[in-house]
Amino acid sequence: MPFWQQRKALPAVEEALQRIHTHNPTLNALLEVYEEEARQKAQQLDSLPADAPLPLRGLIYVHKDNICYADHRASAASRILQNFVSPYSATAIERLEAAGALCIGRANCDEFAMGSSNENSAYGPVRNPRNPEWVPGGSSGGSAAAAAAGFCDMALGSDTGGSIRQPAAFCGLYGLKPTYGRISRYGLIAYASSFDQIGPIAPTLEALIATYEVMAGWDERDATTSARPVEPFSTHPIPHRYALLLPAGLHPAVHTAVQTLVEKLRQAGHAVEAVDFPYWDYLVPTYYILTTAEASSNLARYDGVRYGYRTANPKDLLDLYARTRSEGFGTEVKRRILLGTFVLSAGYYEAYYQRAQRARALFYDYTEKLLSTYEVILLPTSATPPFALGEKTADPIQMYLSDLLTVYANLTGHPALQVPLPFSEVPVGIQLMGPYFAENRLFAAAYEIQRLSHHP
Ligand code: GLN
């Protein structure tokens, strides 16, 4: 029986609330706590017969501020959606609720999920529970901090270029970006639709896998979801042919942790081979061309007319648009709308957008080729351990470059799982990538890595 079924929900909620009251004022991980609702739901769950068929009964979760939960706020950490209350729930949330999971709050994040440090929130930065001087990563930094601080058993995040995996790595947790199309995006506030995926961040593989299984699968409200059945997970077979991708310039702590893991895998009889990757220099530029293009189009809907913030006393319609958007969006979001509008403009469309689309196809083909020889691709999640608050805010290019290792899987659509490694003082994580819809293979490899990590 999973751990959330072995306990009463109400005392678990009370303990989580206690930790939230103690630590959230420093961490700023949660923008809102659903205190009374969580208690009520817990009481209701505790009064059900013990054999009620609810796989997630009493599992406590939080939702990222860009994932809609009916009759609750969803502001994507932006001023422009400050008072927006969603009339409906994301499919992922509907499925979690139907399975007996219980939502305890709404997690801070980077505005419209644009960022790598959670310093782009209109509601203040989030701090890392491992060390409050460090960023928690981003954009799902509030989710990761909440999961690491024991506010919940699982935190929902969204991952467009690493926003689940990088904060999970910075906070010492598991984090999954599923295959594109495996979990419905219905109810996720769009950033770059051909990249965005919802997924779980959790301290345990058990909670990560169980919540993934509940959320995954076809949804008639998201035409990009796959109808492929979601297979139940089993720890076997364990994959044993690994390709290792190592870019230059890794921080020594990351390098050493990865080498330690590789040795342990080899000692346990697995084959790990370092392979070439010819595209390192192209990943980040391709990602930022395509995602800003999609963002400039997706964010056009925040015009002050339909919902969210509206400027006071506009002169005319154009003034209404211009002032609403100038006042409502933060600097990073504006930068990306400008960049995206530029790369889509008639004179530059060929030179940037179309070439980036072609580059994206090359990355996909190369990855498929690797995965025809190897079962799993291993690469670090981040080239560095968590950095300090304020360290990269002055230089957006440095911030973008920190996404090198995670944007790859969003460009190709392959599933990628972040696994924490316990070989250093600072949090370091390894990423496992596999073929489309082979999440179960990644989970099996993660259990093997977990086992080997704790071997002397
Ligand atoms: N840090 C990346 C960006 O700023 C990824 C964000 C994300 O995955 N949502 O775009």
Tab-separated table of C-alpha atoms and ligand atoms in Angstrom:
chain	number	residue	atom	x	y	z
A	1	MET	CA	0.000	0.000	0.000
A	2	PRO	CA	1.422	3.429	-0.880
A	3	PHE	CA	2.309	5.691	2.063
A	4	TRP	CA	-0.609	8.077	1.532
A	5	GLN	CA	-3.054	5.191	1.964
A	6	GLN	CA	-1.435	4.070	5.208
A	7	ARG	CA	-2.222	7.258	7.074
A	8	LYS	CA	-5.273	9.323	7.911
A	9	ALA	CA	-5.646	12.335	5.639
A	10	LEU	CA	-6.541	14.886	8.318
A	11	PRO	CA	-3.424	14.563	10.503
A	12	ALA	CA	-1.288	14.580	7.333
A	13	VAL	CA	-2.960	17.832	6.273
A	14	GLU	CA	-2.467	19.352	9.750
A	15	GLU	CA	1.236	18.493	9.649
A	16	ALA	CA	1.605	20.005	6.192
A	17	LEU	CA	-0.216	23.175	7.318
A	18	GLN	CA	2.105	23.416	10.284
A	19	ARG	CA	5.150	23.328	8.025
A	20	ILE	CA	3.542	25.838	5.660
A	21	HIS	CA	2.913	28.268	8.528
A	22	THR	CA	6.485	27.925	9.732
A	23	HIS	CA	8.360	28.060	6.423
A	24	ASN	CA	6.232	29.659	3.734
A	25	PRO	CA	6.783	33.240	4.945
A	26	THR	CA	10.514	32.794	4.172
A	27	LEU	CA	10.215	30.600	1.086
A	28	ASN	CA	7.272	32.367	-0.628
A	29	ALA	CA	6.563	29.040	-2.354
A	30	LEU	CA	2.779	29.207	-2.005
A	31	LEU	CA	0.741	32.239	-3.074
A	32	GLU	CA	-2.376	30.875	-1.443
A	33	VAL	CA	-3.121	28.113	1.067
A	34	TYR	CA	-6.446	26.268	0.850
A	35	GLU	CA	-6.525	25.634	4.552
A	36	GLU	CA	-10.215	25.038	5.290
A	37	GLU	CA	-10.891	23.290	2.002
A	38	ALA	CA	-8.010	20.887	2.577
A	39	ARG	CA	-9.269	20.061	6.073
A	40	GLN	CA	-12.784	19.442	4.829
A	41	LYS	CA	-11.668	17.264	1.965
A	42	ALA	CA	-9.426	15.297	4.343
A	43	GLN	CA	-12.312	14.662	6.737
A	44	GLN	CA	-14.474	13.538	3.884
A	45	LEU	CA	-11.786	11.145	2.626
A	46	ASP	CA	-11.208	9.773	6.123
A	47	SER	CA	-14.883	8.932	6.446
A	48	LEU	CA	-14.944	6.757	3.316
A	49	PRO	CA	-14.798	2.957	3.622
A	50	ALA	CA	-11.209	1.664	3.649
A	51	ASP	CA	-11.623	-0.160	0.342
A	52	ALA	CA	-12.944	2.823	-1.652
A	53	PRO	CA	-11.295	2.553	-5.103
A	54	LEU	CA	-9.259	5.769	-4.902
A	55	PRO	CA	-5.610	5.235	-5.901
A	56	LEU	CA	-4.510	8.677	-4.612
A	57	ARG	CA	-6.694	8.862	-1.549
A	58	GLY	CA	-5.248	11.478	0.794
A	59	LEU	CA	-2.229	12.324	-1.369
A	60	ILE	CA	-1.532	16.030	-0.833
A	61	TYR	CA	-0.591	18.199	-3.823
A	62	VAL	CA	-0.232	21.845	-4.865
A	63	HIS	CA	-0.922	23.351	-8.287
A	64	LYS	CA	1.354	25.752	-10.097
A	65	ASP	CA	-0.197	29.180	-10.577
A	66	ASN	CA	-0.525	28.600	-14.351
A	67	ILE	CA	-2.687	25.460	-13.996
A	68	CYS	CA	-6.397	26.147	-13.628
A	69	TYR	CA	-8.380	24.817	-10.681
A	70	ALA	CA	-12.116	25.567	-10.838
A	71	ASP	CA	-13.250	28.490	-8.655
A	72	HIS	CA	-9.673	29.278	-7.617
A	73	ARG	CA	-7.277	31.915	-8.795
A	74	ALA	CA	-4.762	31.282	-11.568
A	75	SER	CA	-2.550	34.274	-12.231
A	76	ALA	CA	0.522	32.703	-13.900
A	77	ALA	CA	2.411	34.891	-11.396
A	78	SER	CA	1.471	37.914	-13.522
A	79	ARG	CA	-0.155	41.187	-12.629
A	80	ILE	CA	-2.205	40.911	-15.794
A	81	LEU	CA	-4.128	37.940	-14.329
A	82	GLN	CA	-3.998	39.084	-10.718
A	83	ASN	CA	-7.680	38.599	-9.945
A	84	PHE	CA	-8.519	35.936	-12.472
A	85	VAL	CA	-10.603	33.077	-11.038
A	86	SER	CA	-10.793	30.036	-13.278
A	87	PRO	CA	-14.293	28.786	-14.103
A	88	TYR	CA	-12.990	25.275	-14.843
A	89	SER	CA	-10.267	22.805	-13.866
A	90	ALA	CA	-7.379	21.499	-15.929
A	91	THR	CA	-7.909	17.875	-16.954
A	92	ALA	CA	-4.830	16.907	-14.903
A	93	ILE	CA	-6.428	18.400	-11.788
A	94	GLU	CA	-9.823	16.861	-12.510
A	95	ARG	CA	-8.205	13.430	-12.687
A	96	LEU	CA	-6.177	13.920	-9.500
A	97	GLU	CA	-9.285	15.026	-7.618
A	98	ALA	CA	-11.337	12.107	-8.942
A	99	ALA	CA	-8.615	9.730	-7.705
A	100	GLY	CA	-8.804	11.129	-4.147
A	101	ALA	CA	-5.868	13.560	-4.144
A	102	LEU	CA	-6.253	16.728	-2.131
A	103	CYS	CA	-5.049	20.209	-3.074
A	104	ILE	CA	-3.475	22.313	-0.317
A	105	GLY	CA	-2.429	25.429	-2.219
A	106	ARG	CA	-1.329	27.399	-5.246
A	107	ALA	CA	2.378	27.599	-6.013
A	108	ASN	CA	4.370	30.652	-7.063
A	109	CYS	CA	6.303	30.512	-10.357
A	110	ASP	CA	7.977	32.694	-12.956
A	111	GLU	CA	5.543	34.953	-14.801
A	112	PHE	CA	3.881	32.913	-17.563
A	113	ALA	CA	6.443	30.184	-16.793
A	114	MET	CA	9.220	32.261	-18.331
A	115	GLY	CA	12.367	31.938	-16.275
A	116	SER	CA	14.882	29.598	-14.691
A	117	SER	CA	15.120	30.963	-11.159
A	118	ASN	CA	11.641	32.028	-10.049
A	119	GLU	CA	12.828	35.612	-9.837
A	120	ASN	CA	10.366	36.716	-12.553
A	121	SER	CA	7.226	36.385	-10.440
A	122	ALA	CA	5.101	39.500	-9.951
A	123	TYR	CA	4.618	38.206	-6.381
A	124	GLY	CA	8.250	38.055	-5.332
A	125	PRO	CA	10.995	35.434	-5.659
A	126	VAL	CA	10.915	31.954	-4.118
A	127	ARG	CA	13.786	30.699	-1.963
A	128	ASN	CA	15.360	27.248	-1.965
A	129	PRO	CA	14.521	25.182	1.166
A	130	ARG	CA	18.021	23.646	1.098
A	131	ASN	CA	19.547	27.124	1.452
A	132	PRO	CA	17.467	30.315	1.395
A	133	GLU	CA	20.303	32.214	-0.331
A	134	TRP	CA	19.868	30.015	-3.396
A	135	VAL	CA	17.203	30.182	-6.071
A	136	PRO	CA	14.919	27.130	-6.176
A	137	GLY	CA	15.159	27.011	-9.988
A	138	GLY	CA	12.345	27.892	-12.332
A	139	SER	CA	9.909	28.352	-13.622
A	140	SER	CA	8.147	25.862	-11.295
A	141	GLY	CA	10.263	27.051	-8.352
A	142	GLY	CA	7.316	27.432	-5.973
A	143	SER	CA	6.189	23.890	-6.763
A	144	ALA	CA	9.652	22.435	-6.166
A	145	ALA	CA	10.216	24.449	-2.981
A	146	ALA	CA	6.809	23.330	-1.667
A	147	ALA	CA	7.597	19.671	-2.338
A	148	ALA	CA	11.086	19.953	-0.810
A	149	ALA	CA	9.786	21.732	2.304
A	150	GLY	CA	7.215	19.008	3.018
A	151	PHE	CA	4.156	21.107	2.165
A	152	CYS	CA	2.847	18.340	-0.120
A	153	ASP	CA	3.543	14.851	-1.486
A	154	MET	CA	3.530	16.049	-5.092
A	155	ALA	CA	3.622	19.439	-6.774
A	156	LEU	CA	2.208	20.053	-10.236
A	157	GLY	CA	4.524	21.912	-12.544
A	158	SER	CA	4.677	22.739	-16.216
A	159	ASP	CA	7.721	22.216	-18.408
A	160	THR	CA	8.300	24.126	-21.644
A	161	GLY	CA	12.097	24.077	-21.520
A	162	GLY	CA	12.976	22.504	-18.185
A	163	SER	CA	10.662	24.171	-15.701
A	164	ILE	CA	9.870	20.906	-13.923
A	165	ARG	CA	13.264	19.204	-14.128
A	166	GLN	CA	15.624	22.072	-13.311
A	167	PRO	CA	13.819	23.208	-10.111
A	168	ALA	CA	13.416	19.551	-9.107
A	169	ALA	CA	17.193	19.184	-9.515
A	170	PHE	CA	17.916	22.381	-7.571
A	171	CYS	CA	15.711	21.186	-4.711
A	172	GLY	CA	16.840	17.527	-4.679
A	173	LEU	CA	13.605	15.979	-6.047
A	174	TYR	CA	12.247	13.827	-8.846
A	175	GLY	CA	10.566	15.638	-11.730
A	176	LEU	CA	9.005	14.354	-14.939
A	177	LYS	CA	8.430	16.044	-18.251
A	178	PRO	CA	6.260	13.458	-19.950
A	179	THR	CA	6.290	12.701	-23.672
A	180	TYR	CA	4.631	15.537	-25.590
A	181	GLY	CA	0.959	14.539	-25.770
A	182	ARG	CA	0.954	12.139	-22.823
A	183	ILE	CA	-0.731	14.484	-20.284
A	184	SER	CA	-3.459	16.866	-21.378
A	185	ARG	CA	-2.608	20.576	-21.538
A	186	TYR	CA	-6.261	21.530	-21.165
A	187	GLY	CA	-6.377	24.135	-18.406
A	188	LEU	CA	-2.676	25.002	-18.598
A	189	ILE	CA	-2.156	28.705	-19.323
A	190	ALA	CA	-0.252	28.491	-22.611
A	191	TYR	CA	3.336	29.687	-22.999
A	192	ALA	CA	4.627	27.778	-26.071
A	193	SER	CA	2.024	25.220	-27.014
A	194	SER	CA	4.209	22.829	-29.017
A	195	PHE	CA	6.596	22.555	-26.020
A	196	ASP	CA	4.377	22.842	-22.917
A	197	GLN	CA	3.657	19.790	-20.768
A	198	ILE	CA	2.196	19.390	-17.283
A	199	GLY	CA	3.987	16.965	-14.972
A	200	PRO	CA	4.697	15.988	-11.350
A	201	ILE	CA	7.542	17.024	-9.015
A	202	ALA	CA	7.908	14.820	-5.927
A	203	PRO	CA	10.309	13.741	-3.194
A	204	THR	CA	9.452	10.077	-3.919
A	205	LEU	CA	9.228	8.023	-7.112
A	206	GLU	CA	6.155	6.371	-5.647
A	207	ALA	CA	4.115	9.614	-5.595
A	208	LEU	CA	5.544	10.758	-8.929
A	209	ILE	CA	4.608	7.560	-10.758
A	210	ALA	CA	1.165	7.148	-9.172
A	211	THR	CA	0.127	10.717	-9.995
A	212	TYR	CA	1.577	10.472	-13.513
A	213	GLU	CA	-0.503	7.327	-14.172
A	214	VAL	CA	-3.676	9.084	-13.062
A	215	MET	CA	-3.063	12.231	-15.151
A	216	ALA	CA	-1.800	10.551	-18.346
A	217	GLY	CA	-3.907	9.522	-21.319
A	218	TRP	CA	-6.143	10.781	-24.050
A	219	ASP	CA	-8.344	13.811	-23.439
A	220	GLU	CA	-10.957	14.923	-25.918
A	221	ARG	CA	-10.316	18.525	-24.846
A	222	ASP	CA	-6.680	18.479	-25.993
A	223	ALA	CA	-6.270	17.283	-29.578
A	224	THR	CA	-2.513	16.814	-29.101
A	225	THR	CA	-2.970	14.053	-26.506
A	226	SER	CA	-2.241	10.493	-27.557
A	227	ALA	CA	-4.831	7.708	-27.494
A	228	ARG	CA	-2.132	5.192	-26.633
A	229	PRO	CA	-3.051	3.275	-23.454
A	230	VAL	CA	-1.134	4.092	-20.254
A	231	GLU	CA	0.599	0.866	-19.214
A	232	PRO	CA	0.796	0.087	-15.491
A	233	PHE	CA	4.344	0.450	-14.164
A	234	SER	CA	6.570	-2.444	-13.210
A	235	THR	CA	10.176	-2.179	-11.962
A	236	HIS	CA	11.310	-4.700	-14.572
A	237	PRO	CA	12.878	-4.951	-17.080
A	238	ILE	CA	15.699	-2.637	-15.961
A	239	PRO	CA	17.304	-0.937	-18.971
A	240	HIS	CA	21.026	-1.613	-19.287
A	241	ARG	CA	22.267	0.193	-22.400
A	242	TYR	CA	22.876	3.871	-21.647
A	243	ALA	CA	24.195	6.681	-23.857
A	244	LEU	CA	25.946	9.441	-21.932
A	245	LEU	CA	25.808	13.035	-23.219
A	246	LEU	CA	28.296	15.372	-21.559
A	247	PRO	CA	28.671	18.954	-22.740
A	248	ALA	CA	31.838	20.927	-22.007
A	249	GLY	CA	31.956	23.325	-19.083
A	250	LEU	CA	30.151	21.379	-16.373
A	251	HIS	CA	30.568	22.595	-12.807
A	252	PRO	CA	33.005	20.246	-10.975
A	253	ALA	CA	30.317	19.091	-8.528
A	254	VAL	CA	28.059	18.093	-11.433
A	255	HIS	CA	30.895	16.412	-13.293
A	256	THR	CA	31.979	14.361	-10.277
A	257	ALA	CA	28.433	13.304	-9.374
A	258	VAL	CA	27.761	12.113	-12.926
A	259	GLN	CA	31.065	10.207	-13.060
A	260	THR	CA	30.273	8.539	-9.737
A	261	LEU	CA	26.909	7.421	-11.082
A	262	VAL	CA	28.455	6.110	-14.308
A	263	GLU	CA	30.941	4.006	-12.321
A	264	LYS	CA	28.187	2.565	-10.177
A	265	LEU	CA	26.097	1.696	-13.210
A	266	ARG	CA	29.067	-0.001	-14.843
A	267	GLN	CA	29.932	-1.941	-11.678
A	268	ALA	CA	26.354	-3.190	-11.633
A	269	GLY	CA	26.833	-4.570	-15.152
A	270	HIS	CA	25.184	-1.868	-17.234
A	271	ALA	CA	26.764	-0.503	-20.396
A	272	VAL	CA	27.294	3.272	-20.361
A	273	GLU	CA	28.916	4.796	-23.449
A	274	ALA	CA	29.804	8.436	-23.966
A	275	VAL	CA	28.367	9.556	-27.303
A	276	ASP	CA	28.784	12.645	-29.449
A	277	PHE	CA	26.187	15.328	-29.654
A	278	PRO	CA	26.808	17.715	-32.556
A	279	TYR	CA	24.109	20.250	-31.698
A	280	TRP	CA	24.967	21.775	-28.304
A	281	ASP	CA	25.437	25.262	-29.744
A	282	TYR	CA	22.084	25.235	-31.506
A	283	LEU	CA	19.719	24.075	-28.764
A	284	VAL	CA	19.281	27.302	-26.812
A	285	PRO	CA	18.958	29.633	-29.845
A	286	THR	CA	16.465	27.280	-31.533
A	287	TYR	CA	14.462	26.992	-28.337
A	288	TYR	CA	14.279	30.749	-27.769
A	289	ILE	CA	13.306	31.484	-31.371
A	290	LEU	CA	10.464	28.984	-31.428
A	291	THR	CA	9.132	29.517	-27.904
A	292	THR	CA	9.131	33.301	-28.112
A	293	ALA	CA	7.312	33.064	-31.467
A	294	GLU	CA	4.630	30.870	-29.907
A	295	ALA	CA	4.490	33.034	-26.784
A	296	SER	CA	3.985	36.254	-28.747
A	297	SER	CA	0.946	34.673	-30.334
A	298	ASN	CA	-0.398	32.967	-27.170
A	299	LEU	CA	-0.096	36.101	-25.054
A	300	ALA	CA	-1.957	38.277	-27.561
A	301	ARG	CA	-5.178	37.335	-25.752
A	302	TYR	CA	-4.324	39.480	-22.700
A	303	ASP	CA	-5.742	42.674	-24.110
A	304	GLY	CA	-7.660	44.069	-21.148
A	305	VAL	CA	-10.985	43.229	-22.781
A	306	ARG	CA	-11.683	39.582	-22.096
A	307	TYR	CA	-10.247	38.942	-18.654
A	308	GLY	CA	-7.681	39.973	-16.127
A	309	TYR	CA	-6.227	43.399	-15.550
A	310	ARG	CA	-7.517	46.484	-17.395
A	311	THR	CA	-5.874	49.911	-17.327
A	312	ALA	CA	-7.804	52.850	-15.866
A	313	ASN	CA	-9.370	55.559	-18.101
A	314	PRO	CA	-8.042	54.591	-21.543
A	315	LYS	CA	-8.282	57.281	-24.268
A	316	ASP	CA	-9.318	54.861	-26.975
A	317	LEU	CA	-9.065	51.183	-27.880
A	318	LEU	CA	-5.373	51.190	-28.858
A	319	ASP	CA	-4.513	53.031	-25.686
A	320	LEU	CA	-6.460	50.409	-23.728
A	321	TYR	CA	-4.402	47.590	-25.277
A	322	ALA	CA	-1.079	49.354	-24.989
A	323	ARG	CA	-1.460	50.518	-21.415
A	324	THR	CA	-3.037	47.313	-20.159
A	325	ARG	CA	-0.140	45.284	-21.564
A	326	SER	CA	2.566	47.764	-20.517
A	327	GLU	CA	1.282	47.826	-16.960
A	328	GLY	CA	0.256	44.174	-16.722
A	329	PHE	CA	3.299	42.303	-18.072
A	330	GLY	CA	6.736	42.157	-16.444
A	331	THR	CA	10.068	42.848	-18.162
A	332	GLU	CA	10.934	39.280	-19.144
A	333	VAL	CA	7.506	38.629	-20.660
A	334	LYS	CA	7.723	41.853	-22.674
A	335	ARG	CA	11.199	40.928	-23.877
A	336	ARG	CA	9.885	37.611	-25.166
A	337	ILE	CA	6.810	39.062	-26.844
A	338	LEU	CA	9.079	41.520	-28.675
A	339	LEU	CA	11.555	38.826	-29.682
A	340	GLY	CA	8.767	36.499	-30.832
A	341	THR	CA	7.079	39.209	-32.854
A	342	PHE	CA	10.418	39.982	-34.478
A	343	VAL	CA	11.230	36.395	-35.506
A	344	LEU	CA	7.748	36.003	-36.993
A	345	SER	CA	7.837	39.285	-38.909
A	346	ALA	CA	7.606	38.996	-42.702
A	347	GLY	CA	11.216	39.994	-43.376
A	348	TYR	CA	12.781	37.569	-40.873
A	349	TYR	CA	10.397	34.616	-40.817
A	350	GLU	CA	12.556	32.556	-43.225
A	351	ALA	CA	15.848	33.463	-41.570
A	352	TYR	CA	14.806	32.626	-38.016
A	353	TYR	CA	11.528	30.816	-37.525
A	354	GLN	CA	11.722	28.449	-40.477
A	355	ARG	CA	15.369	27.622	-39.919
A	356	ALA	CA	14.679	26.940	-36.274
A	357	GLN	CA	11.888	24.552	-37.302
A	358	ARG	CA	14.341	22.688	-39.498
A	359	ALA	CA	16.902	22.545	-36.695
A	360	ARG	CA	14.219	21.113	-34.406
A	361	ALA	CA	13.635	18.277	-36.897
A	362	LEU	CA	17.387	17.517	-36.967
A	363	PHE	CA	17.537	17.216	-33.156
A	364	TYR	CA	14.588	14.850	-33.253
A	365	ASP	CA	16.118	12.619	-35.935
A	366	TYR	CA	19.440	12.438	-34.119
A	367	THR	CA	17.742	11.503	-30.845
A	368	GLU	CA	15.685	8.766	-32.500
A	369	LYS	CA	18.900	7.388	-33.986
A	370	LEU	CA	20.567	7.306	-30.562
A	371	LEU	CA	17.527	5.583	-29.081
A	372	SER	CA	17.637	2.861	-31.719
A	373	THR	CA	20.998	1.780	-30.227
A	374	TYR	CA	20.630	2.773	-26.581
A	375	GLU	CA	17.684	2.268	-24.263
A	376	VAL	CA	18.157	5.433	-22.220
A	377	ILE	CA	20.051	8.706	-22.738
A	378	LEU	CA	21.748	10.100	-19.617
A	379	LEU	CA	22.690	13.748	-19.254
A	380	PRO	CA	22.967	16.158	-16.338
A	381	THR	CA	19.845	18.227	-15.676
A	382	SER	CA	21.757	21.434	-15.058
A	383	ALA	CA	25.399	22.288	-15.745
A	384	THR	CA	25.619	23.979	-12.344
A	385	PRO	CA	24.217	23.507	-8.840
A	386	PRO	CA	21.687	26.112	-7.635
A	387	PHE	CA	22.979	29.679	-7.981
A	388	ALA	CA	22.422	32.593	-5.621
A	389	LEU	CA	19.435	34.935	-5.795
A	390	GLY	CA	20.310	37.922	-7.960
A	391	GLU	CA	23.341	36.213	-9.510
A	392	LYS	CA	21.967	36.031	-13.063
A	393	THR	CA	19.176	38.590	-13.136
A	394	ALA	CA	21.316	41.268	-14.781
A	395	ASP	CA	22.140	39.103	-17.783
A	396	PRO	CA	19.237	37.366	-19.559
A	397	ILE	CA	21.625	35.533	-21.926
A	398	GLN	CA	23.378	33.832	-18.981
A	399	MET	CA	19.965	32.884	-17.638
A	400	TYR	CA	18.925	31.420	-21.025
A	401	LEU	CA	22.172	29.454	-21.311
A	402	SER	CA	21.426	27.749	-18.008
A	403	ASP	CA	18.591	25.937	-19.835
A	404	LEU	CA	20.952	24.157	-22.265
A	405	LEU	CA	20.444	20.631	-20.950
A	406	THR	CA	16.689	20.704	-20.444
A	407	VAL	CA	15.357	22.487	-23.544
A	408	TYR	CA	16.612	19.540	-25.590
A	409	ALA	CA	13.767	17.174	-24.570
A	410	ASN	CA	11.091	19.828	-25.203
A	411	LEU	CA	12.499	20.501	-28.670
A	412	THR	CA	12.250	16.796	-29.554
A	413	GLY	CA	9.180	15.872	-27.477
A	414	HIS	CA	10.858	12.908	-25.754
A	415	PRO	CA	10.064	12.119	-22.107
A	416	ALA	CA	12.698	13.221	-19.587
A	417	LEU	CA	12.936	12.356	-15.903
A	418	GLN	CA	15.086	14.243	-13.400
A	419	VAL	CA	16.603	12.009	-10.703
A	420	PRO	CA	18.438	13.508	-7.685
A	421	LEU	CA	21.975	12.240	-7.015
A	422	PRO	CA	23.249	12.092	-3.429
A	423	PHE	CA	26.988	12.302	-4.246
A	424	SER	CA	27.700	15.935	-3.392
A	425	GLU	CA	27.042	18.588	-0.769
A	426	VAL	CA	25.058	20.632	-3.270
A	427	PRO	CA	21.972	19.358	-5.124
A	428	VAL	CA	22.851	17.719	-8.463
A	429	GLY	CA	20.533	15.778	-10.730
A	430	ILE	CA	20.748	13.449	-13.702
A	431	GLN	CA	18.220	13.344	-16.532
A	432	LEU	CA	16.996	10.187	-18.196
A	433	MET	CA	15.506	10.441	-21.678
A	434	GLY	CA	13.862	7.614	-23.601
A	435	PRO	CA	11.662	6.900	-26.616
A	436	TYR	CA	8.219	8.457	-26.922
A	437	PHE	CA	5.816	6.974	-24.356
A	438	ALA	CA	8.577	4.961	-22.624
A	439	GLU	CA	8.028	6.700	-19.269
A	440	ASN	CA	7.922	3.292	-17.560
A	441	ARG	CA	11.411	2.502	-18.808
A	442	LEU	CA	12.667	5.753	-17.264
A	443	PHE	CA	10.964	4.922	-13.961
A	444	ALA	CA	12.606	1.458	-13.910
A	445	ALA	CA	16.014	3.044	-14.560
A	446	ALA	CA	15.346	5.617	-11.823
A	447	TYR	CA	14.654	2.892	-9.252
A	448	GLU	CA	17.913	1.220	-10.277
A	449	ILE	CA	19.816	4.519	-9.909
A	450	GLN	CA	18.163	5.096	-6.541
A	451	ARG	CA	19.224	1.610	-5.399
A	452	LEU	CA	22.811	2.068	-6.622
A	453	SER	CA	23.061	5.584	-5.190
A	454	HIS	CA	22.507	4.327	-1.697
A	455	HIS	CA	24.931	1.427	-2.130
A	456	PRO	CA	28.215	2.055	-0.282
B	1	GLN	N1	13.724	28.466	-18.370
B	1	GLN	C1	13.040	28.201	-19.613
B	1	GLN	C2	12.393	29.453	-20.128
B	1	GLN	O1	12.540	30.443	-19.501
B	1	GLN	C3	12.031	27.110	-19.410
B	1	GLN	C4	10.751	27.575	-18.870
B	1	GLN	C5	9.716	26.507	-18.815
B	1	GLN	O2	10.002	25.321	-18.963
B	1	GLN	N2	8.484	26.928	-18.634
B	1	GLN	O3	11.759	29.459	-21.127
